[in-house]
mmCIF file with all atom_site columns, C-alpha atoms in Angstrom:
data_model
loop_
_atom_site.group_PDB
_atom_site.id
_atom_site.type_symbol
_atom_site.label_atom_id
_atom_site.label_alt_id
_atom_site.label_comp_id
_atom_site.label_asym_id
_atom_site.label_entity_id
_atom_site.label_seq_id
_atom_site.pdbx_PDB_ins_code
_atom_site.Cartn_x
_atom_site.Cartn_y
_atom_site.Cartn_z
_atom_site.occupancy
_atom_site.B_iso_or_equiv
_atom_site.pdbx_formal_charge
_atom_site.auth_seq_id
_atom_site.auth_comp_id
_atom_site.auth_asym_id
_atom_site.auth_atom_id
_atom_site.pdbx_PDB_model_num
ATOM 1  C CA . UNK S 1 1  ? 44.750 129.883 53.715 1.00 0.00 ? 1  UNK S CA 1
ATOM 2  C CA . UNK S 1 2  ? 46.499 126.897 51.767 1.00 0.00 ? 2  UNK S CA 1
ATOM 3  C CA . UNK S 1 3  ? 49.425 125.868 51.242 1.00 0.00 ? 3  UNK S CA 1
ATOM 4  C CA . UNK S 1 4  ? 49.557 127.836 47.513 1.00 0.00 ? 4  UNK S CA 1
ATOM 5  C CA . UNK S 1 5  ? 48.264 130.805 49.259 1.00 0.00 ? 5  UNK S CA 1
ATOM 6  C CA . UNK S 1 6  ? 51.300 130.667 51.880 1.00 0.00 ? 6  UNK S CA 1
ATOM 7  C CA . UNK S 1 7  ? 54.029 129.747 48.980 1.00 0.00 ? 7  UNK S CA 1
ATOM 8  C CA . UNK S 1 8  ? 52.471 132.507 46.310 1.00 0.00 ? 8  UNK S CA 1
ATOM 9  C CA . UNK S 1 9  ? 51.087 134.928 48.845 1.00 0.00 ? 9  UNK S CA 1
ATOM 10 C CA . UNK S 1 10 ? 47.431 135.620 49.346 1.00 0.00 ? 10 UNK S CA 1
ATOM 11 C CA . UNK S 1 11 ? 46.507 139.008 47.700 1.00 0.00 ? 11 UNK S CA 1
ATOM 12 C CA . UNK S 1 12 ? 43.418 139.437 49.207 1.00 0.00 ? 12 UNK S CA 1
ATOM 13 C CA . UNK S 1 13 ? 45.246 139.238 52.868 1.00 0.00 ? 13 UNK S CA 1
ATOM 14 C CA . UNK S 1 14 ? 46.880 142.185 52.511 1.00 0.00 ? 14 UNK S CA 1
ATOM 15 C CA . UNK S 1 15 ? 46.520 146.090 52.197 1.00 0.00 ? 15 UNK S CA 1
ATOM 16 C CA . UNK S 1 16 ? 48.414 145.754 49.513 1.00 0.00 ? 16 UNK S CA 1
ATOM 17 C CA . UNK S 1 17 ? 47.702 144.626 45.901 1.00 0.00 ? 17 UNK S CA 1
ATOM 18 C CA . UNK S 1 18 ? 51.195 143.177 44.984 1.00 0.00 ? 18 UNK S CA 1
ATOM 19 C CA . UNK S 1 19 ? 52.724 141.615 48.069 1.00 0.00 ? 19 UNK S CA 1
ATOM 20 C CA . UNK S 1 20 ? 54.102 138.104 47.700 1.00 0.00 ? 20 UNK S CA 1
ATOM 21 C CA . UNK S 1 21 ? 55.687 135.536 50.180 1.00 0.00 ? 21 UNK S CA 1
ATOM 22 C CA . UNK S 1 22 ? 59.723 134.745 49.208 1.00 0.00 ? 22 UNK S CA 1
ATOM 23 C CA . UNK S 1 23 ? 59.387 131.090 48.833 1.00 0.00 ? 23 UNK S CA 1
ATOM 24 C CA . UNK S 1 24 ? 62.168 128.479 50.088 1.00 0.00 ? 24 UNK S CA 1
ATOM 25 C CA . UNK S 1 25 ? 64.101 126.586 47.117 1.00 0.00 ? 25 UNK S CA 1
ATOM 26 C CA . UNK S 1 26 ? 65.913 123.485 48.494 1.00 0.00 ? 26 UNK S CA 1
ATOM 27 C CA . UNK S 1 27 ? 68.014 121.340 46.378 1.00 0.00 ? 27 UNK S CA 1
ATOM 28 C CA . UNK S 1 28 ? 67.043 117.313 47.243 1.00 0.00 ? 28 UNK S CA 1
ATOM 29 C CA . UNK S 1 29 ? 67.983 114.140 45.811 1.00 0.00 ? 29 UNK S CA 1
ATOM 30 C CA . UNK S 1 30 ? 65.300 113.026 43.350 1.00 0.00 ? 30 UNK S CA 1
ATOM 31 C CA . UNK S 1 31 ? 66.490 109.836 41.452 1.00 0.00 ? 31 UNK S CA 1
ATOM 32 C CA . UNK S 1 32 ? 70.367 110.184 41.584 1.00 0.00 ? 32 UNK S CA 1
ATOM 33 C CA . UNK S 1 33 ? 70.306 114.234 40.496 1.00 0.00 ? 33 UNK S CA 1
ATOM 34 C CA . UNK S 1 34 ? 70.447 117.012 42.851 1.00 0.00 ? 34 UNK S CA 1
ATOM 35 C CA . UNK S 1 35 ? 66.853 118.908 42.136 1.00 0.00 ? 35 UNK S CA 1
ATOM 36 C CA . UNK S 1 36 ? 65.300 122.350 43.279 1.00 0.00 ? 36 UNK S CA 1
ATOM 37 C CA . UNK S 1 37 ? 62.230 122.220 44.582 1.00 0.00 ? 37 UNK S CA 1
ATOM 38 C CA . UNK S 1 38 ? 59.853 125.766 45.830 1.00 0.00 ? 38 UNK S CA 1
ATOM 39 C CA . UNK S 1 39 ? 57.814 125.192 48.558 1.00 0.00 ? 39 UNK S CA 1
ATOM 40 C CA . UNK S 1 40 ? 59.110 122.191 49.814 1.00 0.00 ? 40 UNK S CA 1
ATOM 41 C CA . UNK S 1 41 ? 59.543 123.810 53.724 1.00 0.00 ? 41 UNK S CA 1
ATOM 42 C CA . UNK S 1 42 ? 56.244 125.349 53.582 1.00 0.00 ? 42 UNK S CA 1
ATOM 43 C CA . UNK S 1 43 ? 54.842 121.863 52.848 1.00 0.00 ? 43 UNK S CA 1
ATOM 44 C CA . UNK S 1 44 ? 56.433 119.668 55.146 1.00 0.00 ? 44 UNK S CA 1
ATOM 45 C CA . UNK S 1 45 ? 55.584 122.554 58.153 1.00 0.00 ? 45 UNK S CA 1
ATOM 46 C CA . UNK S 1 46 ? 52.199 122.785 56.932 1.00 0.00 ? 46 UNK S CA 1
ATOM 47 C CA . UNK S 1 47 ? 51.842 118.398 56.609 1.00 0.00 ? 47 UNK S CA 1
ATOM 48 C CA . UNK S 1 48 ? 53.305 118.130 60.190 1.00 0.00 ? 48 UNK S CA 1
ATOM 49 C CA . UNK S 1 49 ? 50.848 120.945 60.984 1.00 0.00 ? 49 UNK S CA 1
ATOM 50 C CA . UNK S 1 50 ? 47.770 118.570 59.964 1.00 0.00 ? 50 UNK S CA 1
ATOM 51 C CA . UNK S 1 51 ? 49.301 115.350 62.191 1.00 0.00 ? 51 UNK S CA 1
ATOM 52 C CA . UNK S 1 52 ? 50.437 113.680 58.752 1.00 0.00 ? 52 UNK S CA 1
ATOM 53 C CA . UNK S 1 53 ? 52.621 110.781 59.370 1.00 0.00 ? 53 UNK S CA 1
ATOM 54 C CA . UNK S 1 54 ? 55.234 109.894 56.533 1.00 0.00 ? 54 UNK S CA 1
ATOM 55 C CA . UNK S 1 55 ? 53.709 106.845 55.092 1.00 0.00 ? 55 UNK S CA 1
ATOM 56 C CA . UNK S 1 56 ? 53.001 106.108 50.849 1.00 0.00 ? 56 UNK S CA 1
ATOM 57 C CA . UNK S 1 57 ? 49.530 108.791 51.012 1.00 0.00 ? 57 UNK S CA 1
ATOM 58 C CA . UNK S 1 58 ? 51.108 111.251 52.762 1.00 0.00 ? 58 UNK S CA 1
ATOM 59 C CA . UNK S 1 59 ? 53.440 111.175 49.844 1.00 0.00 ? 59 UNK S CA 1
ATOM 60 C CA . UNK S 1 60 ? 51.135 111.246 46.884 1.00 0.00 ? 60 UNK S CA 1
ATOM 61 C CA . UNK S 1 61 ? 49.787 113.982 48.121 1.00 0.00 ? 61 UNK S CA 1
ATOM 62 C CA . UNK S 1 62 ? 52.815 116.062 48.788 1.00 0.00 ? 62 UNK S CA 1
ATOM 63 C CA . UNK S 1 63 ? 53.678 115.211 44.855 1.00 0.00 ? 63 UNK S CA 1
ATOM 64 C CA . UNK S 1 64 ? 50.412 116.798 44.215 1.00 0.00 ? 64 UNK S CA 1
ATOM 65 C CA . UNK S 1 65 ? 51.123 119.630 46.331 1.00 0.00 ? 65 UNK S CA 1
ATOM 66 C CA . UNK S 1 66 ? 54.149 120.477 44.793 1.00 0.00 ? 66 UNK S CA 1
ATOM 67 C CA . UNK S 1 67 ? 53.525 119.926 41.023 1.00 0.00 ? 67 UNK S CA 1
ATOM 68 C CA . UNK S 1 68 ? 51.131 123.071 41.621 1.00 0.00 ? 68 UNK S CA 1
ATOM 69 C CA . UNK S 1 69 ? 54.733 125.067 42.171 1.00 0.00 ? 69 UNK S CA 1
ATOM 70 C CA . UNK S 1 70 ? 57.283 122.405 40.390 1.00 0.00 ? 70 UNK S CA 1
ATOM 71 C CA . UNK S 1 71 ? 57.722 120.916 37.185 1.00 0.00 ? 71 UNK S CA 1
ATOM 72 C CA . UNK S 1 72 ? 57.329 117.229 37.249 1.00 0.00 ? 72 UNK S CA 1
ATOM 73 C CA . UNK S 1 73 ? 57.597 115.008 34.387 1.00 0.00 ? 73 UNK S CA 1
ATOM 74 C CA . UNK S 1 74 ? 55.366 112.490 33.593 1.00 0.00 ? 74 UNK S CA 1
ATOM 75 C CA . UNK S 1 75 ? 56.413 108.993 34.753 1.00 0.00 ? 75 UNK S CA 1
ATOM 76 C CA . UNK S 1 76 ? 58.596 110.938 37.688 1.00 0.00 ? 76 UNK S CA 1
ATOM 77 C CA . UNK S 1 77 ? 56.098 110.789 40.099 1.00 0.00 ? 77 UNK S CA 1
ATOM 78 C CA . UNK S 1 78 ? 57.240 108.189 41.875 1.00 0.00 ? 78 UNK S CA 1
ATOM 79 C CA . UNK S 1 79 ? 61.049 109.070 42.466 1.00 0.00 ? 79 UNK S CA 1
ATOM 80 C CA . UNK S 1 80 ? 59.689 112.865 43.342 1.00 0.00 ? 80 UNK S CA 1
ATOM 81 C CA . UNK S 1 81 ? 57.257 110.597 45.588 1.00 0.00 ? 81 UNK S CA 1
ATOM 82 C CA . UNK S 1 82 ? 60.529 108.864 47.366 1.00 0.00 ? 82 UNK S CA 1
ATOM 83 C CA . UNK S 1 83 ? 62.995 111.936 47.779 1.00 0.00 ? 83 UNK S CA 1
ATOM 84 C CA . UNK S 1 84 ? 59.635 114.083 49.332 1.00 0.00 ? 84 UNK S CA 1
ATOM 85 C CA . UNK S 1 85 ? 59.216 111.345 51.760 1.00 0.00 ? 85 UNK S CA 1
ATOM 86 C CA . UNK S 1 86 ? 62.796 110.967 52.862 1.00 0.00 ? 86 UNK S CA 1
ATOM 87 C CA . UNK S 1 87 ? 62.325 114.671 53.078 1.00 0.00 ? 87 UNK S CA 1
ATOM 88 C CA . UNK S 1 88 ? 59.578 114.187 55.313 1.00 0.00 ? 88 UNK S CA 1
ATOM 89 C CA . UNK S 1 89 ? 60.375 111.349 57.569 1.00 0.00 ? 89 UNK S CA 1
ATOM 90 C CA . UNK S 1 90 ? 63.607 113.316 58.337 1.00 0.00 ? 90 UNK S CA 1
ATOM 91 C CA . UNK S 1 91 ? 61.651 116.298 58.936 1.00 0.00 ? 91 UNK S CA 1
ATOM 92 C CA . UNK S 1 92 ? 58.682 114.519 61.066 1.00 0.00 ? 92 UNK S CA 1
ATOM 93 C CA . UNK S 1 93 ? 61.966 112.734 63.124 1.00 0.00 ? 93 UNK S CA 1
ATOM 94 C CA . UNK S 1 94 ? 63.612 115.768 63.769 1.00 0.00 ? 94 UNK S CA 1
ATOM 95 C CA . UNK S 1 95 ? 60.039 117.295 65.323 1.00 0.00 ? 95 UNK S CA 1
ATOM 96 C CA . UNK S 1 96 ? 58.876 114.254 67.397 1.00 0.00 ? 96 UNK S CA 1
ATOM 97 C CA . UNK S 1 97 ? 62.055 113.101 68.894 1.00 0.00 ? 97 UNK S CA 1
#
């Protein structure tokens, strides 16, 4: 199951034809404005999950993660890149201390 299966729900998992997951909104720092992003939890759980250390990859590929869930502008890539690695390296911390 991936990661949009887990933040959308996976129909076919289910008895039942209209069950969905409730999905985590946190509000983060993304370039100097508070921003809400879905999913974010489930992502950082699921990237720890897969051994991911918080390096620049690691953060592409949560941006492409969560643009399937969250509106990103073109061009903001990079400061959504910065404020979901922060994210993460306080997350991965937290977990391997």
């Amino acid at each position: 199951m991936g990661l949009k299966d887990k933040i959308f729900g996976d129909k076919g998992s289910s008895g039942c034809c209209c069950s969905t997951r409730i999905v985590g909104l946190r509000q983060i720092n993304v370039g100097g404005r508070s921003v809400g992003i879905k999913g974010l939890d489930e992502a950082l759980q699921e990237f720890f999950k897969k051994g991911k250390k918080p390096e620049d990859s690691t953060g592409d590929e949560l941006v492409e993660e969560l643009k399937k869930a969250n509106f990103i502008a073109d061009g903001a890539e990079e400061m959504y890149k910065i404020a979901f690695l922060a994210e993460y390296q306080r997350y991965f911390e937290a977990r391997t201390k």
